[in-house]
Amino acid sequence: MTIPRVNLRPDFSVPRVIKGNWQIADDHSSSVRDDDDMHRHMVSFVDAGITAFDCGDVYYGVEERIGRFIERFRRERGPAEASKIAVHTKYIPAFLQEEELRNHGRQTIVDTIDRSLARLKVERLDLVQLHWWNYEIDGNVETALILKELQQAGKIHHIGGTNYNVAELARMVDAGVDIVANQVQYSLTDRRPKNGMEQYCAENDIQLLCYGSIGGGLISSKWLGIPDPGKPTFENVSLDKYYRIIVDFGGWALFQELLRTLDAIGARHGVAIPAVASRYVLDQPSVAAVIQGARHDRHLAQNLKLFEFALDEEDRQAIDAVLARSTGPAGDCYDLDRIEDRDAIENVATDYFDVEDGKLVTRHRDPVVLAEPYGHHIKA
């Protein structure tokens, strides 16, 4: 099977499924530590046609891991095959450090981009996605223009955004920055891109790269029929984030009705719930690809089935009947998350909810201890 691709620009295309790599960060999962195992599972994605890898400069250890993978892949398969792999990284200046963001300047940007080049062991970054996490602090457009300078210098191929709303995205575009994509959360439980973002992107030759289409794994049969945990305390901050979205969506009961609907649709087409959920997102206007995070390749074959079927009118009507009762989340992309400062309140707990043998259980883990800072900012 050949995975379809979408051209973001004439010289740059993406597969309609991108491998997300937050899941292999040190602070996200303790199960990914062996380079040989990681190399094997990443090769599986490339061989399946998923040649784009998403990461960020603040994902603990991820750029280095991908860099080691690319170096070994280049050695084993040759430069021509390795050149087919594209890494979409992010530039997230002084994350959650307001004073440092206010003092953020050109040299820090240059140093950070150079660091990503070194970590990834490449001569040019395929796509740098800027995430200006605090709109109340000036500097977003100025930073984008410096990234444009680095693009002209050959260090960056293309520039994108992450979690932008329409107003801030438009400021960069109006300043003359060629934004090829905006990475946003988009799923059956979070349809905020419909509140202006889809239309703006269609009018300005920008594509959406969408994370959260399966809610970090919550939108799956694993959680079908499971009682409401009652609070966002899960295995990782991704799941905590998506649980909050479910609350915004209309609550756990409505979410369970959505899962039952998706399960019935999947049964008719011979696919699992995540494939139905991802297919829905791929069918939306201006959506180029969904980003499916993975720490292994065990679900790869099942997830790729989303290209083997199409949602019909009966499917869409069943889904729409549930969505019509949704209460949110409202507003433009990521605005609610900023208003409630959700990035700052996320925390990995030592006791967390999981599912075992079809039942909600509580698990325990040791605290995650990491050296600070990793990629939030450059220190002299």
mmCIF file of C-alpha atoms in Angstrom:
data_model
loop_
_atom_site.group_PDB
_atom_site.id
_atom_site.type_symbol
_atom_site.label_atom_id
_atom_site.label_comp_id
_atom_site.label_asym_id
_atom_site.label_seq_id
_atom_site.Cartn_x
_atom_site.Cartn_y
_atom_site.Cartn_z
ATOM 1 C CA MET A 1 0.000 0.000 0.000
ATOM 2 C CA THR A 2 1.234 3.471 -0.894
ATOM 3 C CA ILE A 3 0.491 6.186 1.645
ATOM 4 C CA PRO A 4 -0.926 9.281 -0.076
ATOM 5 C CA ARG A 5 1.082 12.504 0.157
ATOM 6 C CA VAL A 6 0.188 16.194 0.054
ATOM 7 C CA ASN A 7 2.384 18.935 -1.378
ATOM 8 C CA LEU A 8 2.870 21.776 1.099
ATOM 9 C CA ARG A 9 5.018 23.480 -1.524
ATOM 10 C CA PRO A 10 6.197 22.254 -4.955
ATOM 11 C CA ASP A 11 9.479 21.063 -3.404
ATOM 12 C CA PHE A 12 8.070 19.712 -0.141
ATOM 13 C CA SER A 13 5.450 17.029 0.451
ATOM 14 C CA VAL A 14 4.282 15.119 3.519
ATOM 15 C CA PRO A 15 2.679 11.697 3.940
ATOM 16 C CA ARG A 16 -0.877 11.945 5.233
ATOM 17 C CA VAL A 17 0.273 10.226 8.419
ATOM 18 C CA ILE A 18 3.261 11.682 10.287
ATOM 19 C CA LYS A 19 5.004 9.906 13.142
ATOM 20 C CA GLY A 20 4.858 11.917 16.351
ATOM 21 C CA ASN A 21 7.775 11.480 18.737
ATOM 22 C CA TRP A 22 6.823 13.151 22.004
ATOM 23 C CA GLN A 23 6.177 9.583 23.139
ATOM 24 C CA ILE A 24 9.897 8.747 23.018
ATOM 25 C CA ALA A 25 10.924 11.701 25.176
ATOM 26 C CA ASP A 26 12.614 10.950 28.497
ATOM 27 C CA ASP A 27 9.893 12.734 30.457
ATOM 28 C CA HIS A 28 7.052 11.085 28.534
ATOM 29 C CA SER A 29 7.872 7.388 28.643
ATOM 30 C CA SER A 30 10.347 5.215 30.494
ATOM 31 C CA SER A 31 9.813 2.349 28.031
ATOM 32 C CA VAL A 32 11.970 3.769 25.229
ATOM 33 C CA ARG A 33 15.603 3.516 26.185
ATOM 34 C CA ASP A 34 17.139 0.989 23.797
ATOM 35 C CA ASP A 35 18.502 2.524 20.583
ATOM 36 C CA ASP A 36 18.358 -0.776 18.692
ATOM 37 C CA ASP A 37 14.684 -1.273 19.499
ATOM 38 C CA MET A 38 13.884 2.334 18.656
ATOM 39 C CA HIS A 39 15.780 2.053 15.376
ATOM 40 C CA ARG A 40 13.825 -1.048 14.436
ATOM 41 C CA HIS A 41 10.443 0.522 15.094
ATOM 42 C CA MET A 42 11.332 3.742 13.277
ATOM 43 C CA VAL A 43 12.527 1.768 10.257
ATOM 44 C CA SER A 44 9.106 0.089 10.254
ATOM 45 C CA PHE A 45 7.441 3.479 9.864
ATOM 46 C CA VAL A 46 9.762 4.535 7.038
ATOM 47 C CA ASP A 47 9.272 1.237 5.214
ATOM 48 C CA ALA A 48 5.502 1.701 5.530
ATOM 49 C CA GLY A 49 5.779 5.097 3.814
ATOM 50 C CA ILE A 50 5.597 7.270 6.932
ATOM 51 C CA THR A 51 8.758 9.221 6.169
ATOM 52 C CA ALA A 52 8.005 12.363 8.198
ATOM 53 C CA PHE A 53 8.954 12.547 11.884
ATOM 54 C CA ASP A 54 7.613 15.281 14.148
ATOM 55 C CA CYS A 55 9.539 16.476 17.211
ATOM 56 C CA GLY A 56 10.554 19.630 19.076
ATOM 57 C CA ASP A 57 13.582 21.236 20.655
ATOM 58 C CA VAL A 58 11.993 20.883 24.103
ATOM 59 C CA TYR A 59 11.219 17.167 23.784
ATOM 60 C CA TYR A 60 13.765 15.652 26.153
ATOM 61 C CA GLY A 61 16.290 13.635 24.158
ATOM 62 C CA VAL A 62 14.140 13.272 21.024
ATOM 63 C CA GLU A 63 16.145 15.296 18.512
ATOM 64 C CA GLU A 64 19.256 13.357 19.528
ATOM 65 C CA ARG A 65 17.438 10.018 19.194
ATOM 66 C CA ILE A 66 16.154 10.885 15.742
ATOM 67 C CA GLY A 67 19.617 12.120 14.803
ATOM 68 C CA ARG A 68 21.166 8.787 15.779
ATOM 69 C CA PHE A 69 18.442 6.995 13.834
ATOM 70 C CA ILE A 70 19.060 9.065 10.685
ATOM 71 C CA GLU A 71 22.821 8.604 10.948
ATOM 72 C CA ARG A 72 22.491 4.829 11.241
ATOM 73 C CA PHE A 73 19.800 4.665 8.533
ATOM 74 C CA ARG A 74 22.065 6.671 6.214
ATOM 75 C CA ARG A 75 24.897 4.258 6.939
ATOM 76 C CA GLU A 76 22.770 1.145 6.365
ATOM 77 C CA ARG A 77 20.550 2.258 3.473
ATOM 78 C CA GLY A 78 22.626 4.973 1.852
ATOM 79 C CA PRO A 79 22.284 8.770 1.545
ATOM 80 C CA ALA A 80 19.608 8.636 -1.169
ATOM 81 C CA GLU A 81 17.206 6.611 0.983
ATOM 82 C CA ALA A 82 17.993 8.660 4.089
ATOM 83 C CA SER A 83 17.217 11.870 2.195
ATOM 84 C CA LYS A 84 13.590 10.726 1.905
ATOM 85 C CA ILE A 85 13.164 11.135 5.674
ATOM 86 C CA ALA A 86 11.934 14.580 6.717
ATOM 87 C CA VAL A 87 12.109 15.831 10.306
ATOM 88 C CA HIS A 88 9.582 18.437 11.408
ATOM 89 C CA THR A 89 11.016 20.011 14.535
ATOM 90 C CA LYS A 90 9.740 22.940 16.577
ATOM 91 C CA TYR A 91 11.287 26.105 17.885
ATOM 92 C CA ILE A 92 9.724 26.831 21.290
ATOM 93 C CA PRO A 93 11.645 29.703 22.871
ATOM 94 C CA ALA A 94 11.971 29.892 26.662
ATOM 95 C CA PHE A 95 8.993 27.611 27.224
ATOM 96 C CA LEU A 96 7.025 28.698 30.315
ATOM 97 C CA GLN A 97 9.806 31.176 31.208
ATOM 98 C CA GLU A 98 8.164 34.580 30.748
ATOM 99 C CA GLU A 99 11.088 36.812 31.698
ATOM 100 C CA GLU A 100 13.437 34.861 29.471
ATOM 101 C CA LEU A 101 10.971 35.099 26.601
ATOM 102 C CA ARG A 102 10.853 38.893 27.023
ATOM 103 C CA ASN A 103 14.650 39.016 26.677
ATOM 104 C CA HIS A 104 14.729 36.506 23.840
ATOM 105 C CA GLY A 105 16.778 37.678 20.849
ATOM 106 C CA ARG A 106 18.447 36.848 17.572
ATOM 107 C CA GLN A 107 21.525 35.080 18.936
ATOM 108 C CA THR A 108 19.401 32.685 20.977
ATOM 109 C CA ILE A 109 17.389 31.824 17.866
ATOM 110 C CA VAL A 110 20.538 31.197 15.814
ATOM 111 C CA ASP A 111 22.125 29.109 18.582
ATOM 112 C CA THR A 112 18.995 27.000 19.022
ATOM 113 C CA ILE A 113 18.605 26.307 15.307
ATOM 114 C CA ASP A 114 22.301 25.369 15.132
ATOM 115 C CA ARG A 115 21.783 23.050 18.087
ATOM 116 C CA SER A 116 18.863 21.310 16.354
ATOM 117 C CA LEU A 117 21.004 20.864 13.233
ATOM 118 C CA ALA A 118 23.737 19.266 15.335
ATOM 119 C CA ARG A 119 21.352 17.051 17.292
ATOM 120 C CA LEU A 120 19.593 15.813 14.145
ATOM 121 C CA LYS A 121 22.883 15.423 12.253
ATOM 122 C CA VAL A 122 21.557 17.200 9.165
ATOM 123 C CA GLU A 123 22.725 20.195 7.138
ATOM 124 C CA ARG A 124 19.271 21.758 6.802
ATOM 125 C CA LEU A 125 16.121 21.519 8.922
ATOM 126 C CA ASP A 126 13.220 20.345 6.763
ATOM 127 C CA LEU A 127 10.495 22.180 8.684
ATOM 128 C CA VAL A 128 10.786 24.439 11.721
ATOM 129 C CA GLN A 129 7.448 25.032 13.443
ATOM 130 C CA LEU A 130 7.439 28.102 15.660
ATOM 131 C CA HIS A 131 5.382 27.955 18.850
ATOM 132 C CA TRP A 132 5.010 31.386 20.457
ATOM 133 C CA TRP A 133 3.339 30.192 23.631
ATOM 134 C CA ASN A 134 2.536 33.593 25.192
ATOM 135 C CA TYR A 135 0.871 36.138 22.910
ATOM 136 C CA GLU A 136 0.982 38.779 25.664
ATOM 137 C CA ILE A 137 4.758 38.986 25.207
ATOM 138 C CA ASP A 138 5.964 40.688 22.023
ATOM 139 C CA GLY A 139 8.378 38.987 19.657
ATOM 140 C CA ASN A 140 6.401 36.464 17.652
ATOM 141 C CA VAL A 141 6.677 38.212 14.273
ATOM 142 C CA GLU A 142 10.257 39.315 14.897
ATOM 143 C CA THR A 143 11.245 35.712 15.673
ATOM 144 C CA ALA A 144 9.495 34.440 12.541
ATOM 145 C CA LEU A 145 11.398 36.991 10.452
ATOM 146 C CA ILE A 146 14.718 35.817 11.930
ATOM 147 C CA LEU A 147 13.753 32.246 11.078
ATOM 148 C CA LYS A 148 13.121 33.531 7.548
ATOM 149 C CA GLU A 149 16.676 34.923 7.505
ATOM 150 C CA LEU A 150 18.003 31.516 8.541
ATOM 151 C CA GLN A 151 15.861 29.969 5.829
ATOM 152 C CA GLN A 152 17.465 32.257 3.269
ATOM 153 C CA ALA A 153 20.879 31.281 4.674
ATOM 154 C CA GLY A 154 20.130 27.620 3.950
ATOM 155 C CA LYS A 155 19.692 26.374 7.521
ATOM 156 C CA ILE A 156 15.912 25.917 7.231
ATOM 157 C CA HIS A 157 13.929 24.586 4.290
ATOM 158 C CA HIS A 158 10.388 25.594 5.328
ATOM 159 C CA ILE A 159 8.710 27.402 8.218
ATOM 160 C CA GLY A 160 5.483 26.477 9.947
ATOM 161 C CA GLY A 161 3.593 27.277 13.105
ATOM 162 C CA THR A 162 2.344 25.292 16.077
ATOM 163 C CA ASN A 163 -0.878 26.019 17.992
ATOM 164 C CA TYR A 164 -1.445 29.404 16.342
ATOM 165 C CA ASN A 165 -4.801 31.119 16.244
ATOM 166 C CA VAL A 166 -5.842 32.974 13.102
ATOM 167 C CA ALA A 167 -4.880 36.460 14.302
ATOM 168 C CA GLU A 168 -1.282 35.600 15.242
ATOM 169 C CA LEU A 169 -0.790 33.371 12.214
ATOM 170 C CA ALA A 170 -1.953 36.227 9.982
ATOM 171 C CA ARG A 171 0.555 38.623 11.544
ATOM 172 C CA MET A 172 3.439 36.418 10.411
ATOM 173 C CA VAL A 173 1.983 35.922 6.946
ATOM 174 C CA ASP A 174 1.356 39.660 6.556
ATOM 175 C CA ALA A 175 4.984 40.311 7.555
ATOM 176 C CA GLY A 176 6.149 38.237 4.585
ATOM 177 C CA VAL A 177 6.919 34.876 6.201
ATOM 178 C CA ASP A 178 5.939 31.913 4.029
ATOM 179 C CA ILE A 179 4.089 29.714 6.522
ATOM 180 C CA VAL A 180 3.492 26.330 4.890
ATOM 181 C CA ALA A 181 1.650 24.623 7.758
ATOM 182 C CA ASN A 182 0.107 25.168 11.164
ATOM 183 C CA GLN A 183 0.214 22.235 13.576
ATOM 184 C CA VAL A 184 -2.975 22.199 15.635
ATOM 185 C CA GLN A 185 -5.052 19.879 17.731
ATOM 186 C CA TYR A 186 -7.907 18.489 15.643
ATOM 187 C CA SER A 187 -10.126 15.557 16.523
ATOM 188 C CA LEU A 188 -13.741 14.538 16.904
ATOM 189 C CA THR A 189 -13.578 15.951 20.434
ATOM 190 C CA ASP A 190 -11.723 19.149 19.442
ATOM 191 C CA ARG A 191 -13.026 20.829 16.272
ATOM 192 C CA ARG A 192 -11.742 24.345 16.973
ATOM 193 C CA PRO A 193 -10.012 24.603 13.551
ATOM 194 C CA LYS A 194 -13.515 25.012 12.117
ATOM 195 C CA ASN A 195 -13.814 28.345 13.924
ATOM 196 C CA GLY A 196 -11.931 30.305 11.251
ATOM 197 C CA MET A 197 -8.638 28.418 10.906
ATOM 198 C CA GLU A 198 -9.705 26.125 8.065
ATOM 199 C CA GLN A 199 -10.940 29.070 6.018
ATOM 200 C CA TYR A 200 -7.861 31.213 6.660
ATOM 201 C CA CYS A 201 -5.546 28.360 5.680
ATOM 202 C CA ALA A 202 -7.508 27.675 2.488
ATOM 203 C CA GLU A 203 -7.212 31.337 1.513
ATOM 204 C CA ASN A 204 -3.474 31.570 2.258
ATOM 205 C CA ASP A 205 -2.005 28.287 0.972
ATOM 206 C CA ILE A 206 -1.394 26.880 4.461
ATOM 207 C CA GLN A 207 -2.053 23.271 5.408
ATOM 208 C CA LEU A 208 -2.999 21.834 8.793
ATOM 209 C CA LEU A 209 -0.873 19.127 10.407
ATOM 210 C CA CYS A 210 -3.109 17.701 13.105
ATOM 211 C CA TYR A 211 -2.232 16.100 16.416
ATOM 212 C CA GLY A 212 -4.631 14.587 18.916
ATOM 213 C CA SER A 213 -6.797 12.856 16.308
ATOM 214 C CA ILE A 214 -6.995 9.794 18.569
ATOM 215 C CA GLY A 215 -6.663 11.700 21.832
ATOM 216 C CA GLY A 216 -3.329 10.147 22.753
ATOM 217 C CA GLY A 217 -5.050 6.740 22.726
ATOM 218 C CA LEU A 218 -8.185 7.685 24.679
ATOM 219 C CA ILE A 219 -10.195 7.489 21.438
ATOM 220 C CA SER A 220 -9.883 3.712 21.257
ATOM 221 C CA SER A 221 -11.609 0.513 22.316
ATOM 222 C CA LYS A 222 -9.368 0.392 25.385
ATOM 223 C CA TRP A 223 -11.417 3.156 26.982
ATOM 224 C CA LEU A 224 -14.815 2.036 25.653
ATOM 225 C CA GLY A 225 -17.137 1.228 28.562
ATOM 226 C CA ILE A 226 -14.683 2.452 31.194
ATOM 227 C CA PRO A 227 -16.101 4.687 33.972
ATOM 228 C CA ASP A 228 -15.046 8.309 34.210
ATOM 229 C CA PRO A 229 -11.673 8.593 36.014
ATOM 230 C CA GLY A 230 -12.910 11.948 37.295
ATOM 231 C CA LYS A 231 -9.676 13.875 36.931
ATOM 232 C CA PRO A 232 -6.778 14.299 34.471
ATOM 233 C CA THR A 233 -4.282 11.944 36.111
ATOM 234 C CA PHE A 234 -2.994 9.574 33.456
ATOM 235 C CA GLU A 235 0.226 7.916 32.337
ATOM 236 C CA ASN A 236 1.537 11.061 30.637
ATOM 237 C CA VAL A 237 0.706 14.720 30.108
ATOM 238 C CA SER A 238 -0.661 13.953 26.624
ATOM 239 C CA LEU A 239 -3.481 11.918 28.103
ATOM 240 C CA ASP A 240 -4.074 14.542 30.784
ATOM 241 C CA LYS A 241 -4.383 17.161 28.041
ATOM 242 C CA TYR A 242 -6.871 15.097 26.054
ATOM 243 C CA TYR A 243 -8.957 14.250 29.124
ATOM 244 C CA ARG A 244 -9.426 17.988 29.685
ATOM 245 C CA ILE A 245 -10.578 18.260 26.065
ATOM 246 C CA ILE A 246 -13.135 15.498 26.686
ATOM 247 C CA VAL A 247 -14.516 17.544 29.571
ATOM 248 C CA ASP A 248 -14.730 20.560 27.244
ATOM 249 C CA PHE A 249 -16.349 18.374 24.583
ATOM 250 C CA GLY A 250 -19.286 17.569 26.823
ATOM 251 C CA GLY A 251 -18.069 15.117 29.415
ATOM 252 C CA TRP A 252 -17.297 11.440 29.757
ATOM 253 C CA ALA A 253 -20.841 10.179 29.094
ATOM 254 C CA LEU A 254 -21.017 11.906 25.718
ATOM 255 C CA PHE A 255 -17.469 10.729 24.981
ATOM 256 C CA GLN A 256 -18.557 7.138 25.646
ATOM 257 C CA GLU A 257 -21.453 7.592 23.243
ATOM 258 C CA LEU A 258 -18.969 8.817 20.649
ATOM 259 C CA LEU A 259 -16.770 5.742 21.222
ATOM 260 C CA ARG A 260 -19.767 3.427 20.809
ATOM 261 C CA THR A 261 -20.654 5.170 17.546
ATOM 262 C CA LEU A 262 -17.104 4.920 16.231
ATOM 263 C CA ASP A 263 -16.916 1.275 17.280
ATOM 264 C CA ALA A 264 -20.067 0.458 15.300
ATOM 265 C CA ILE A 265 -18.750 2.309 12.242
ATOM 266 C CA GLY A 266 -15.407 0.536 12.539
ATOM 267 C CA ALA A 267 -17.131 -2.854 12.745
ATOM 268 C CA ARG A 268 -18.940 -2.158 9.464
ATOM 269 C CA HIS A 269 -15.657 -1.296 7.730
ATOM 270 C CA GLY A 270 -13.413 -3.839 9.440
ATOM 271 C CA VAL A 271 -11.247 -1.228 11.172
ATOM 272 C CA ALA A 272 -10.620 -0.070 14.744
ATOM 273 C CA ILE A 273 -11.846 3.096 16.438
ATOM 274 C CA PRO A 274 -8.585 5.074 15.914
ATOM 275 C CA ALA A 275 -8.784 4.538 12.145
ATOM 276 C CA VAL A 276 -12.332 5.925 12.030
ATOM 277 C CA ALA A 277 -11.341 8.921 14.173
ATOM 278 C CA SER A 278 -8.271 9.657 12.037
ATOM 279 C CA ARG A 279 -10.235 9.254 8.804
ATOM 280 C CA TYR A 280 -12.693 11.886 10.017
ATOM 281 C CA VAL A 281 -9.897 14.396 10.575
ATOM 282 C CA LEU A 282 -8.190 13.659 7.243
ATOM 283 C CA ASP A 283 -11.481 14.369 5.479
ATOM 284 C CA GLN A 284 -11.682 17.927 6.856
ATOM 285 C CA PRO A 285 -10.800 20.991 4.732
ATOM 286 C CA SER A 286 -7.155 22.172 4.700
ATOM 287 C CA VAL A 287 -5.951 19.060 6.565
ATOM 288 C CA ALA A 288 -2.792 17.625 5.004
ATOM 289 C CA ALA A 289 -1.922 14.999 7.613
ATOM 290 C CA VAL A 290 -2.565 13.572 11.045
ATOM 291 C CA ILE A 291 0.300 13.134 13.496
ATOM 292 C CA GLN A 292 0.127 9.800 15.289
ATOM 293 C CA GLY A 293 2.470 9.586 18.237
ATOM 294 C CA ALA A 294 4.106 6.219 18.807
ATOM 295 C CA ARG A 295 6.740 4.716 21.091
ATOM 296 C CA HIS A 296 6.624 1.403 19.163
ATOM 297 C CA ASP A 297 5.166 -0.044 15.946
ATOM 298 C CA ARG A 298 2.644 -2.491 17.406
ATOM 299 C CA HIS A 299 -0.381 -0.520 16.152
ATOM 300 C CA LEU A 300 1.158 0.537 12.837
ATOM 301 C CA ALA A 301 -0.600 -1.989 10.571
ATOM 302 C CA GLN A 302 -3.989 -1.353 12.193
ATOM 303 C CA ASN A 303 -3.627 2.419 11.987
ATOM 304 C CA LEU A 304 -2.699 2.308 8.297
ATOM 305 C CA LYS A 305 -6.086 0.778 7.559
ATOM 306 C CA LEU A 306 -7.485 4.302 7.608
ATOM 307 C CA PHE A 307 -6.485 4.432 3.932
ATOM 308 C CA GLU A 308 -8.439 1.277 3.095
ATOM 309 C CA PHE A 309 -11.953 2.644 3.639
ATOM 310 C CA ALA A 310 -14.027 5.809 3.369
ATOM 311 C CA LEU A 311 -16.691 7.209 5.642
ATOM 312 C CA ASP A 312 -20.070 7.076 3.921
ATOM 313 C CA GLU A 313 -23.148 9.221 4.445
ATOM 314 C CA GLU A 314 -24.564 6.854 7.059
ATOM 315 C CA ASP A 315 -21.299 7.046 9.015
ATOM 316 C CA ARG A 316 -21.197 10.825 8.894
ATOM 317 C CA GLN A 317 -24.793 11.153 10.002
ATOM 318 C CA ALA A 318 -24.169 8.884 12.985
ATOM 319 C CA ILE A 319 -21.096 10.895 13.997
ATOM 320 C CA ASP A 320 -22.845 14.237 13.467
ATOM 321 C CA ALA A 321 -25.723 13.151 15.712
ATOM 322 C CA VAL A 322 -23.256 12.845 18.602
ATOM 323 C CA LEU A 323 -21.268 15.970 17.725
ATOM 324 C CA ALA A 324 -24.476 18.032 17.638
ATOM 325 C CA ARG A 325 -24.688 17.616 21.425
ATOM 326 C CA SER A 326 -21.104 18.662 22.065
ATOM 327 C CA THR A 327 -20.583 21.805 24.136
ATOM 328 C CA GLY A 328 -17.014 22.645 23.132
ATOM 329 C CA PRO A 329 -14.198 23.366 23.253
ATOM 330 C CA ALA A 330 -15.050 26.816 21.931
ATOM 331 C CA GLY A 331 -12.952 29.529 20.332
ATOM 332 C CA ASP A 332 -9.947 29.550 18.040
ATOM 333 C CA CYS A 333 -7.156 26.969 18.073
ATOM 334 C CA TYR A 334 -5.415 26.647 21.446
ATOM 335 C CA ASP A 335 -6.901 29.879 22.843
ATOM 336 C CA LEU A 336 -8.653 28.091 25.710
ATOM 337 C CA ASP A 337 -5.435 26.258 26.568
ATOM 338 C CA ARG A 338 -3.624 29.603 26.786
ATOM 339 C CA ILE A 339 -6.364 31.277 28.826
ATOM 340 C CA GLU A 340 -6.306 28.460 31.372
ATOM 341 C CA ASP A 341 -2.499 28.113 31.137
ATOM 342 C CA ARG A 342 -2.873 24.369 30.678
ATOM 343 C CA ASP A 343 0.764 23.800 29.724
ATOM 344 C CA ALA A 344 1.867 25.093 33.112
ATOM 345 C CA ILE A 345 -0.565 22.970 35.127
ATOM 346 C CA GLU A 346 0.269 19.657 33.443
ATOM 347 C CA ASN A 347 2.284 17.394 35.717
ATOM 348 C CA VAL A 348 3.207 13.716 35.632
ATOM 349 C CA ALA A 349 1.812 12.107 38.793
ATOM 350 C CA THR A 350 3.291 9.083 40.540
ATOM 351 C CA ASP A 351 -0.159 7.451 40.802
ATOM 352 C CA TYR A 352 -2.184 7.437 37.606
ATOM 353 C CA PHE A 353 -5.223 5.854 35.950
ATOM 354 C CA ASP A 354 -4.992 3.071 33.386
ATOM 355 C CA VAL A 355 -7.101 0.198 32.061
ATOM 356 C CA GLU A 356 -6.383 -3.482 32.725
ATOM 357 C CA ASP A 357 -8.658 -6.365 31.682
ATOM 358 C CA GLY A 358 -11.414 -3.905 30.837
ATOM 359 C CA LYS A 359 -11.357 -2.211 34.233
ATOM 360 C CA LEU A 360 -10.125 1.148 35.476
ATOM 361 C CA VAL A 361 -7.083 0.696 37.691
ATOM 362 C CA THR A 362 -4.562 2.884 39.477
ATOM 363 C CA ARG A 363 -0.886 2.318 38.819
ATOM 364 C CA HIS A 364 2.191 3.641 40.588
ATOM 365 C CA ARG A 365 5.546 4.733 39.193
ATOM 366 C CA ASP A 366 8.636 6.390 40.558
ATOM 367 C CA PRO A 367 8.981 10.148 39.978
ATOM 368 C CA VAL A 368 10.605 11.192 36.715
ATOM 369 C CA VAL A 369 13.891 12.994 37.440
ATOM 370 C CA LEU A 370 15.439 15.025 34.617
ATOM 371 C CA ALA A 371 18.265 17.479 34.255
ATOM 372 C CA GLU A 372 17.016 21.043 33.761
ATOM 373 C CA PRO A 373 16.892 22.747 31.414
ATOM 374 C CA TYR A 374 16.918 20.529 28.334
ATOM 375 C CA GLY A 375 15.740 22.545 25.385
ATOM 376 C CA HIS A 376 13.625 25.349 26.755
ATOM 377 C CA HIS A 377 16.362 27.888 26.346
ATOM 378 C CA ILE A 378 20.048 28.338 25.548
ATOM 379 C CA LYS A 379 22.353 29.015 28.460
ATOM 380 C CA ALA A 380 25.738 30.673 28.026
#
